[in-house]
Short mmCIF file of C-alpha atoms (C1' of nucleotides) in Angstrom, two decimals:
data_model
loop_
_atom_site.label_atom_id
_atom_site.label_comp_id
_atom_site.label_asym_id
_atom_site.label_seq_id
_atom_site.Cartn_x
_atom_site.Cartn_y
_atom_site.Cartn_z
CA MET A 1 117.82 227.00 102.32
CA ALA A 2 119.53 225.89 99.15
CA GLN A 3 122.71 227.80 99.72
CA ASP A 4 123.48 226.97 103.31
CA THR A 5 124.64 223.45 102.73
CA ARG A 6 127.90 224.42 104.36
CA GLY A 7 126.06 225.45 107.49
CA ALA A 8 123.92 222.33 107.49
CA ILE A 9 127.00 220.14 107.27
CA ARG A 10 128.53 222.08 110.13
CA ASP A 11 125.46 221.59 112.30
CA VAL A 12 125.22 217.85 111.74
CA ALA A 13 128.95 217.49 112.30
CA ILE A 14 128.77 219.38 115.59
CA GLU A 15 125.97 217.11 116.74
CA LEU A 16 127.73 213.88 115.79
CA PHE A 17 131.21 214.93 116.91
CA GLY A 18 129.67 215.94 120.21
CA LYS A 19 127.80 212.69 120.61
CA HIS A 20 130.42 210.14 119.54
CA GLY A 21 133.63 212.11 119.30
CA TYR A 22 135.55 213.29 116.26
CA GLU A 23 137.49 210.12 115.49
CA ARG A 24 134.52 207.85 115.96
CA THR A 25 132.40 209.85 113.55
CA SER A 26 132.95 209.10 109.87
CA LEU A 27 132.17 211.39 106.98
CA ARG A 28 129.79 208.69 105.79
CA GLU A 29 127.69 209.11 108.95
CA ILE A 30 127.65 212.87 108.56
CA ALA A 31 126.60 212.55 104.94
CA GLU A 32 123.84 210.10 105.85
CA GLY A 33 122.58 212.51 108.49
CA LEU A 34 122.13 215.03 105.69
CA GLY A 35 120.80 212.69 103.03
CA MET A 36 123.86 213.25 100.88
CA THR A 37 126.85 211.28 99.76
CA LYS A 38 130.26 211.39 101.30
CA ALA A 39 131.69 212.78 98.09
CA ALA A 40 129.38 215.79 98.19
CA LEU A 41 130.90 216.90 101.46
CA TYR A 42 134.22 217.34 99.75
CA TYR A 43 132.75 220.01 97.53
CA HIS A 44 132.12 222.13 100.65
CA TYR A 45 135.09 221.17 102.81
CA PRO A 46 138.42 219.99 101.45
CA SER A 47 139.02 217.53 104.31
CA LYS A 48 137.63 216.23 107.57
CA GLN A 49 140.17 218.29 109.48
CA ALA A 50 139.13 221.43 107.63
CA LEU A 51 135.55 220.75 108.69
CA LEU A 52 136.65 220.44 112.29
CA LEU A 53 138.65 223.64 112.03
CA ALA A 54 135.69 225.52 110.54
CA ILE A 55 133.60 224.38 113.49
CA ILE A 56 136.12 225.48 116.04
CA GLU A 57 137.24 228.77 114.55
CA PRO A 58 134.42 231.03 115.79
CA LEU A 59 134.96 229.88 119.35
CA ILE A 60 138.68 230.49 119.06
CA ALA A 61 138.14 233.96 117.67
CA GLU A 62 135.67 235.00 120.36
CA TRP A 63 137.79 233.53 123.12
CA LYS A 64 140.77 235.43 121.87
CA THR A 65 138.77 238.66 121.75
CA ALA A 66 137.51 238.17 125.28
CA ALA A 67 140.85 237.15 126.72
CA ASP A 68 142.89 239.83 124.98
CA LYS A 69 140.95 242.61 126.70
CA THR A 70 143.42 242.03 129.51
CA GLU A 71 146.01 243.87 127.41
CA THR A 72 144.34 247.19 128.14
CA LEU A 73 142.84 246.56 131.56
CA GLN A 74 144.31 246.97 135.00
CA HIS A 75 144.10 244.08 137.41
CA THR A 76 141.28 245.29 139.66
CA THR A 77 138.47 243.30 141.21
CA ASP A 78 135.90 244.73 138.85
CA ASN A 79 138.03 244.16 135.78
CA VAL A 80 138.82 240.58 136.71
CA ARG A 81 135.12 239.89 137.12
CA GLN A 82 134.44 241.49 133.78
CA VAL A 83 137.06 239.47 131.92
CA LEU A 84 136.03 236.20 133.54
CA GLY A 85 132.43 237.00 132.76
CA GLU A 86 133.14 237.57 129.09
CA CYS A 87 135.13 234.37 128.83
CA LEU A 88 132.28 232.52 130.50
CA ASP A 89 129.81 234.04 128.06
CA VAL A 90 131.86 232.77 125.15
CA LEU A 91 131.81 229.25 126.59
CA LEU A 92 128.07 229.36 127.20
CA ARG A 93 127.41 230.70 123.73
CA HIS A 94 129.43 227.89 122.13
CA ARG A 95 128.74 225.22 124.67
CA ALA A 96 128.61 222.26 122.28
CA ILE A 97 131.82 223.25 120.53
CA ALA A 98 133.70 224.06 123.70
CA GLY A 99 132.82 220.60 124.94
CA MET A 100 134.55 219.08 121.93
CA PHE A 101 137.63 221.04 122.81
CA THR A 102 138.06 219.18 126.07
CA ARG A 103 136.61 215.83 125.07
CA ASP A 104 138.46 215.49 121.77
CA ALA A 105 141.59 217.38 122.63
CA PRO A 106 144.09 215.35 120.56
CA ALA A 107 142.13 215.74 117.33
CA VAL A 108 141.39 219.40 117.97
CA PHE A 109 145.01 220.27 118.67
CA GLU A 110 146.16 218.63 115.49
CA ALA A 111 143.47 220.35 113.46
CA LEU A 112 144.55 223.70 114.84
CA GLY A 113 147.91 223.38 113.16
CA HIS A 114 149.86 226.60 113.39
CA LEU A 115 146.97 228.22 115.28
CA TYR A 116 147.90 226.01 118.22
CA GLU A 117 150.68 228.28 119.40
CA ASP A 118 148.42 231.30 119.08
CA ILE A 119 145.86 229.78 121.41
CA LEU A 120 148.53 228.70 123.82
CA GLY A 121 149.76 232.27 123.95
CA VAL A 122 146.27 233.65 124.54
CA HIS A 123 145.79 231.24 127.43
CA GLN A 124 149.15 232.06 128.87
CA ARG A 125 148.55 235.81 128.79
CA LEU A 126 145.13 235.34 130.36
CA HIS A 127 146.53 233.24 133.18
CA THR A 128 149.39 235.63 133.75
CA TRP A 129 147.05 238.58 133.96
CA LEU A 130 144.61 236.75 136.24
CA ALA A 131 147.47 235.85 138.58
CA GLY A 132 147.95 239.57 139.19
CA PRO A 133 151.12 241.66 139.47
CA ASN A 134 154.13 240.01 141.09
CA PRO A 135 152.37 236.68 141.42
CA THR A 136 153.58 233.83 143.60
CA GLY A 137 153.53 230.28 142.34
CA ALA A 138 150.31 229.80 144.26
CA ASP A 139 148.75 232.77 142.51
CA ARG A 140 149.48 231.19 139.16
CA VAL A 141 147.92 227.90 140.18
CA ARG A 142 144.83 229.73 141.41
CA ALA A 143 144.60 231.62 138.13
CA PHE A 144 144.64 228.34 136.27
CA ALA A 145 142.07 226.79 138.60
CA ALA A 146 139.84 229.83 138.18
CA THR A 147 139.58 229.21 134.45
CA GLU A 148 138.90 225.53 135.09
CA VAL A 149 135.88 226.61 137.11
CA LEU A 150 134.51 228.37 134.04
CA GLY A 151 134.79 225.06 132.22
CA ALA A 152 132.22 223.68 134.62
CA ALA A 153 129.67 225.49 132.43
CA LEU A 154 130.13 222.63 129.95
CA GLY A 155 129.19 220.07 132.57
CA GLY A 156 126.40 218.47 130.68
CA ALA A 157 123.40 216.76 132.20
CA THR A 158 124.32 217.52 135.81
CA LEU A 159 123.34 221.13 135.39
CA ASP A 160 120.29 220.79 133.21
CA ASP A 161 117.84 222.31 135.68
CA THR A 162 119.86 225.50 136.04
CA SER A 163 119.27 228.44 133.73
CA ASP A 164 122.20 229.97 131.88
CA GLU A 165 121.91 233.22 133.80
CA GLU A 166 121.99 231.47 137.15
CA LEU A 167 124.86 229.25 136.02
CA ARG A 168 126.77 232.31 134.91
CA ALA A 169 126.32 234.09 138.21
CA ILE A 170 127.28 231.09 140.32
CA LEU A 171 130.36 230.14 138.35
CA LEU A 172 131.56 233.71 138.15
CA ASP A 173 131.36 233.98 141.93
CA ALA A 174 133.05 230.61 142.29
CA SER A 175 135.86 231.59 139.95
CA CYS A 176 136.42 234.81 141.88
CA ALA A 177 136.40 232.87 145.13
CA VAL A 178 139.23 230.71 143.80
CA LEU A 179 141.18 233.88 143.04
CA ARG A 180 140.41 235.17 146.53
CA LEU A 181 138.88 238.35 145.23
CA LYS A 182 136.91 240.37 147.72
CA ASP A 183 133.43 241.28 146.50
CA MET B 1 161.82 191.55 133.87
CA ALA B 2 160.77 188.65 131.68
CA GLN B 3 157.36 188.18 133.18
CA ASP B 4 156.01 191.71 133.30
CA THR B 5 155.35 192.08 129.61
CA ARG B 6 151.77 192.95 130.50
CA GLY B 7 152.97 195.83 132.63
CA ALA B 8 155.44 196.99 130.02
CA ILE B 9 152.70 197.09 127.40
CA ARG B 10 150.55 199.06 129.79
CA ASP B 11 153.28 201.61 130.40
CA VAL B 12 154.03 202.21 126.74
CA ALA B 13 150.33 202.43 125.98
CA ILE B 14 149.80 205.02 128.71
CA GLU B 15 152.62 207.10 127.31
CA LEU B 16 151.42 206.95 123.71
CA PHE B 17 147.72 207.31 124.48
CA GLY B 18 148.61 210.31 126.60
CA LYS B 19 150.75 211.87 123.91
CA HIS B 20 148.63 211.31 120.79
CA GLY B 21 145.28 210.15 122.10
CA TYR B 22 143.72 206.70 122.09
CA GLU B 23 142.29 206.68 118.58
CA ARG B 24 145.39 208.13 117.00
CA THR B 25 147.61 205.50 118.56
CA SER B 26 147.72 202.16 116.75
CA LEU B 27 148.69 198.84 118.24
CA ARG B 28 151.49 198.77 115.72
CA GLU B 29 153.02 201.86 117.31
CA ILE B 30 152.70 200.39 120.78
CA ALA B 31 154.31 197.18 119.60
CA GLU B 32 157.16 199.08 117.96
CA GLY B 33 157.72 201.00 121.16
CA LEU B 34 158.30 197.66 122.85
CA GLY B 35 160.30 195.97 120.10
CA MET B 36 157.54 193.43 119.58
CA THR B 37 155.00 192.61 116.94
CA LYS B 38 151.39 193.69 116.95
CA ALA B 39 150.30 190.08 117.15
CA ALA B 40 152.22 189.51 120.36
CA LEU B 41 150.11 192.14 122.11
CA TYR B 42 147.05 190.02 121.54
CA TYR B 43 148.55 187.27 123.64
CA HIS B 44 148.46 189.62 126.64
CA TYR B 45 145.34 191.65 125.91
CA PRO B 46 142.38 190.36 123.92
CA SER B 47 141.65 193.73 122.27
CA LYS B 48 142.66 197.36 122.16
CA GLN B 49 139.63 198.28 124.26
CA ALA B 50 140.58 195.70 126.87
CA LEU B 51 144.02 197.31 127.08
CA LEU B 52 142.44 200.71 127.61
CA LEU B 53 140.14 199.28 130.26
CA ALA B 54 143.05 197.64 132.07
CA ILE B 55 144.80 201.00 132.14
CA ILE B 56 141.81 202.82 133.51
CA GLU B 57 140.57 200.30 136.05
CA PRO B 58 142.90 201.12 138.95
CA LEU B 59 141.96 204.79 138.76
CA ILE B 60 138.28 203.92 138.71
CA ALA B 61 138.64 201.62 141.69
CA GLU B 62 140.54 204.14 143.80
CA TRP B 63 138.24 206.98 142.86
CA LYS B 64 135.26 204.90 143.86
CA THR B 65 136.87 204.03 147.18
CA ALA B 66 137.66 207.68 147.91
CA ALA B 67 134.26 208.98 146.84
CA ASP B 68 132.23 206.32 148.58
CA LYS B 69 133.56 207.32 151.98
CA THR B 70 130.79 209.89 151.86
CA GLU B 71 128.36 207.07 152.63
CA THR B 72 129.51 206.96 156.24
CA LEU B 73 130.54 210.56 156.80
CA GLN B 74 128.53 213.54 157.94
CA HIS B 75 128.70 216.71 155.91
CA THR B 76 131.00 218.79 158.12
CA THR B 77 133.75 221.17 157.07
CA ASP B 78 136.48 218.77 158.16
CA ASN B 79 134.90 215.79 156.45
CA VAL B 80 134.38 217.66 153.18
CA ARG B 81 138.03 218.66 153.20
CA GLN B 82 139.02 215.08 153.90
CA VAL B 83 136.95 213.63 151.07
CA LEU B 84 138.09 216.26 148.56
CA GLY B 85 141.66 215.67 149.66
CA GLU B 86 141.45 211.95 149.05
CA CYS B 87 139.88 212.44 145.64
CA LEU B 88 142.64 214.88 144.80
CA ASP B 89 145.27 212.38 145.93
CA VAL B 90 143.83 209.78 143.59
CA LEU B 91 144.06 212.19 140.67
CA LEU B 92 147.63 213.15 141.50
CA ARG B 93 148.64 209.51 141.91
CA HIS B 94 147.21 208.62 138.49
CA ARG B 95 147.81 211.89 136.75
CA ALA B 96 148.61 210.52 133.31
CA ILE B 97 145.61 208.21 133.29
CA ALA B 98 143.21 210.77 134.65
CA GLY B 99 144.28 213.06 131.84
CA MET B 100 143.18 210.47 129.30
CA PHE B 101 139.81 210.40 130.97
CA THR B 102 139.13 213.99 130.05
CA ARG B 103 141.09 214.21 126.82
CA ASP B 104 139.80 210.97 125.30
CA ALA B 105 136.37 210.87 126.84
CA PRO B 106 134.45 209.24 123.98
CA ALA B 107 136.82 206.28 123.73
CA VAL B 108 137.03 205.88 127.49
CA PHE B 109 133.28 205.88 127.95
CA GLU B 110 132.81 203.23 125.33
CA ALA B 111 135.56 201.09 126.81
CA LEU B 112 133.92 201.29 130.21
CA GLY B 113 130.90 199.43 128.92
CA HIS B 114 128.59 198.46 131.76
CA LEU B 115 130.94 200.11 134.24
CA TYR B 116 129.85 203.44 132.83
CA GLU B 117 126.68 203.59 134.90
CA ASP B 118 128.63 202.63 138.01
CA ILE B 119 130.97 205.57 137.60
CA LEU B 120 128.11 207.87 136.86
CA GLY B 121 126.46 206.81 140.10
CA VAL B 122 129.66 207.36 142.08
CA HIS B 123 129.99 210.86 140.68
CA GLN B 124 126.36 211.62 141.38
CA ARG B 125 126.55 210.48 144.98
CA LEU B 126 129.74 212.48 145.50
CA HIS B 127 128.17 215.63 144.08
CA THR B 128 125.00 215.18 146.07
CA TRP B 129 126.94 214.74 149.29
CA LEU B 130 129.20 217.71 148.57
CA ALA B 131 126.16 219.89 147.94
CA GLY B 132 125.16 219.31 151.56
CA PRO B 133 121.77 218.59 153.15
CA ASN B 134 118.74 220.29 151.57
CA PRO B 135 120.81 221.78 148.77
CA THR B 136 119.61 224.55 146.50
CA GLY B 137 120.26 224.42 142.79
CA ALA B 138 123.18 226.73 143.34
CA ASP B 139 124.64 224.36 145.93
CA ARG B 140 124.60 221.59 143.37
CA VAL B 141 126.35 223.71 140.77
CA ARG B 142 128.99 224.67 143.31
CA ALA B 143 129.50 221.03 144.23
CA PHE B 144 130.12 220.23 140.59
CA ALA B 145 132.45 223.18 140.14
CA ALA B 146 134.37 222.14 143.26
CA THR B 147 135.25 218.80 141.66
CA GLU B 148 136.24 220.57 138.45
CA VAL B 149 138.79 222.50 140.49
CA LEU B 150 140.39 219.21 141.51
CA GLY B 151 140.75 218.43 137.81
CA ALA B 152 143.07 221.41 137.57
CA ALA B 153 145.69 219.08 139.05
CA LEU B 154 145.94 217.53 135.57
CA GLY B 155 146.74 220.89 134.00
CA GLY B 156 149.98 219.89 132.38
CA ALA B 157 152.87 222.17 131.67
CA THR B 158 151.35 225.26 133.25
CA LEU B 159 151.96 223.88 136.70
CA ASP B 160 155.32 222.24 136.23
CA ASP B 161 157.19 224.40 138.70
CA THR B 162 154.81 223.58 141.54
CA SER B 163 155.41 220.57 143.77
CA ASP B 164 152.64 218.06 144.27
CA GLU B 165 152.27 218.93 147.94
CA GLU B 166 151.87 222.62 147.18
CA LEU B 167 149.48 221.90 144.34
CA ARG B 168 147.42 219.72 146.64
CA ALA B 169 147.19 222.38 149.32
CA ILE B 170 146.26 225.18 146.92
CA LEU B 171 143.63 223.24 145.01
CA LEU B 172 142.09 221.86 148.17
CA ASP B 173 141.68 225.38 149.50
CA ALA B 174 140.33 226.55 146.15
CA SER B 175 137.80 223.72 146.01
CA CYS B 176 136.62 224.54 149.52
CA ALA B 177 136.35 228.20 148.58
CA VAL B 178 134.03 227.27 145.74
CA LEU B 179 131.88 225.38 148.23
CA ARG B 180 131.97 228.40 150.55
CA LEU B 181 133.31 226.38 153.45
CA LYS B 182 134.63 228.38 156.35
CA ASP B 183 138.14 227.34 157.39
"C1'" DG C 1 155.33 183.97 124.02
"C1'" DT C 2 156.58 185.75 119.86
"C1'" DC C 3 156.65 185.53 114.95
"C1'" DT C 4 154.87 185.84 109.69
"C1'" DA C 5 151.13 186.38 106.95
"C1'" DT C 6 146.76 187.72 106.01
"C1'" DA C 7 141.88 188.31 106.44
"C1'" DG C 8 138.18 191.62 106.73
"C1'" DA C 9 136.44 195.93 107.30
"C1'" DT C 10 136.40 200.87 107.19
"C1'" DT C 11 138.07 205.17 106.28
"C1'" DG C 12 139.52 209.60 104.04
"C1'" DA C 13 139.94 211.14 99.68
"C1'" DT C 14 139.76 211.49 94.31
"C1'" DA C 15 138.13 211.01 89.31
"C1'" DG C 16 134.83 211.93 86.33
"C1'" DA C 17 129.89 211.71 84.69
"C1'" DC C 18 125.64 214.33 85.05
"C1'" DG D 1 126.41 220.62 93.53
"C1'" DT D 2 125.60 215.98 93.85
"C1'" DC D 3 126.27 211.40 92.25
"C1'" DT D 4 128.71 206.53 91.30
"C1'" DA D 5 132.72 204.10 91.53
"C1'" DT D 6 136.97 203.30 93.21
"C1'" DC D 7 141.79 203.85 95.21
"C1'" DA D 8 145.11 203.49 98.58
"C1'" DA D 9 146.06 203.31 103.20
"C1'" DT D 10 145.43 201.80 107.70
"C1'" DC D 11 143.62 199.46 111.24
"C1'" DT D 12 141.94 195.65 114.47
"C1'" DA D 13 142.09 191.04 114.85
"C1'" DT D 14 143.05 186.02 113.72
"C1'" DA D 15 145.44 181.61 112.03
"C1'" DG D 16 149.07 178.89 112.46
"C1'" DA D 17 154.19 177.97 112.53
"C1'" DC D 18 158.08 177.95 115.69
#
DNA sequence: GTCTATAGATTGATAGAC
DNA sequence: GTCTATCAATCTATAGAC
C-alpha cells in the first residue's frame, strides 16, 4: 500500500482525465483526490505530460503487439477475425484509457512525442493488411471503417446493459461485415 | 469584406481548433491569425465558449434535422438508408467541425450547456429507431456501431485519395451491413 | 470596431525544509 | 516522500481611449 503511490496517482488521474478531460484537469485536483499536495506528485512523475504518457503506454504497447501479428499472418477470413478480435480485446481491457485517446486527441498526440510516428505506422500497417492483397480504394476505406467499428466498444452509457462478451461478439461480426468477409 | 469579421473569426478559429485543439488554442493566437488584437474578438463574441458554440451550432441544427426525420418514417430498408445517408451528408458537409466534436469532446460538451441533453435525446431517438421495432440488445449495439461507421468519414489523411461521393457510397453500404439490412 | 493596458485567476513547475 | 512557499508564464476577460 505504501509503495504504490505511483499507481494510485495513475488511477486517480485516469478517473479525472476521463471525466473532465486532460486539459481541464489540474494537478491540484489530482493531488486533492489523493489527499496529497501538488508538489508531491512531482516526486513520482516529472511532468503532467509524463503522467499522461505513463497512463497511455500500456495500451499503446498491447495495441502494437496485437496489430503487428499481421506481419506473420496471411489474409484469410479466420486470421482477419483473429486479429480484429485481439485488437478489440485490447480496447475492452483498457476501455477508460482508450476513451481518452479519442476524446483528448490533441493532448495525447503531443504527449506521445516521437512515439507518434510509431503508432501511425502501426495503424497504417494494420489498415493495409486488413484491406487485403491488391486492394482497391474502396477496400482501404472499408478497412478503416472496420477499425472504427471496434471503437464502438468505448461507447459509454449506451451499451451499459450489454456484457463484454456479447459486445465483443457483436462488434467482431459487425467489423467483419464491413469488410465483407464471408463467415 | 468589411462586415464579415464575425465569419472570419469563425473560420480562423475552426482552423486552429482543428489543428491544435480547443484548449491549446488561445484567443491571442486566433487574433494574430487575423491581424487583430485579442480584445477586438470580444466585440464579436462575448467569450471563448460562445465562439465555440457558434462554430458548433450549425452542425447540431442540421444533425437534429436529419435525425429527427425518423419521427415520421417507418423502419424500412429504404428509409434506413435514407436517414443514414442524410446524417452522413451532414458530417461530410461539416467535416472540420464534426472532427472537433470527437477530438475535443470535453470542451464541446461543456460549451453546449443546456443543449447537451437535447443532443443526447436526438442521438438516443436515432439509435432507437435504427435498432428497429422490438429490438434485442444486440440490435441496439449494432445501431450504435452503424453510426460509428458514419464517423469514419472524418478519418483524416487516410482517406484523402477518395472522393466524397465514393466515400459516401462505401460508408453507407458499410453502415447498412452492420445493421444487417438486405439490399 | 479596434486599440492599449491591465486586472484577476490559475496553472505547471521548482526550491528547500523536514 | 511529502510539505510550504513561491515563481514565472499564460490565459480569459474587462476598462476605457480613440
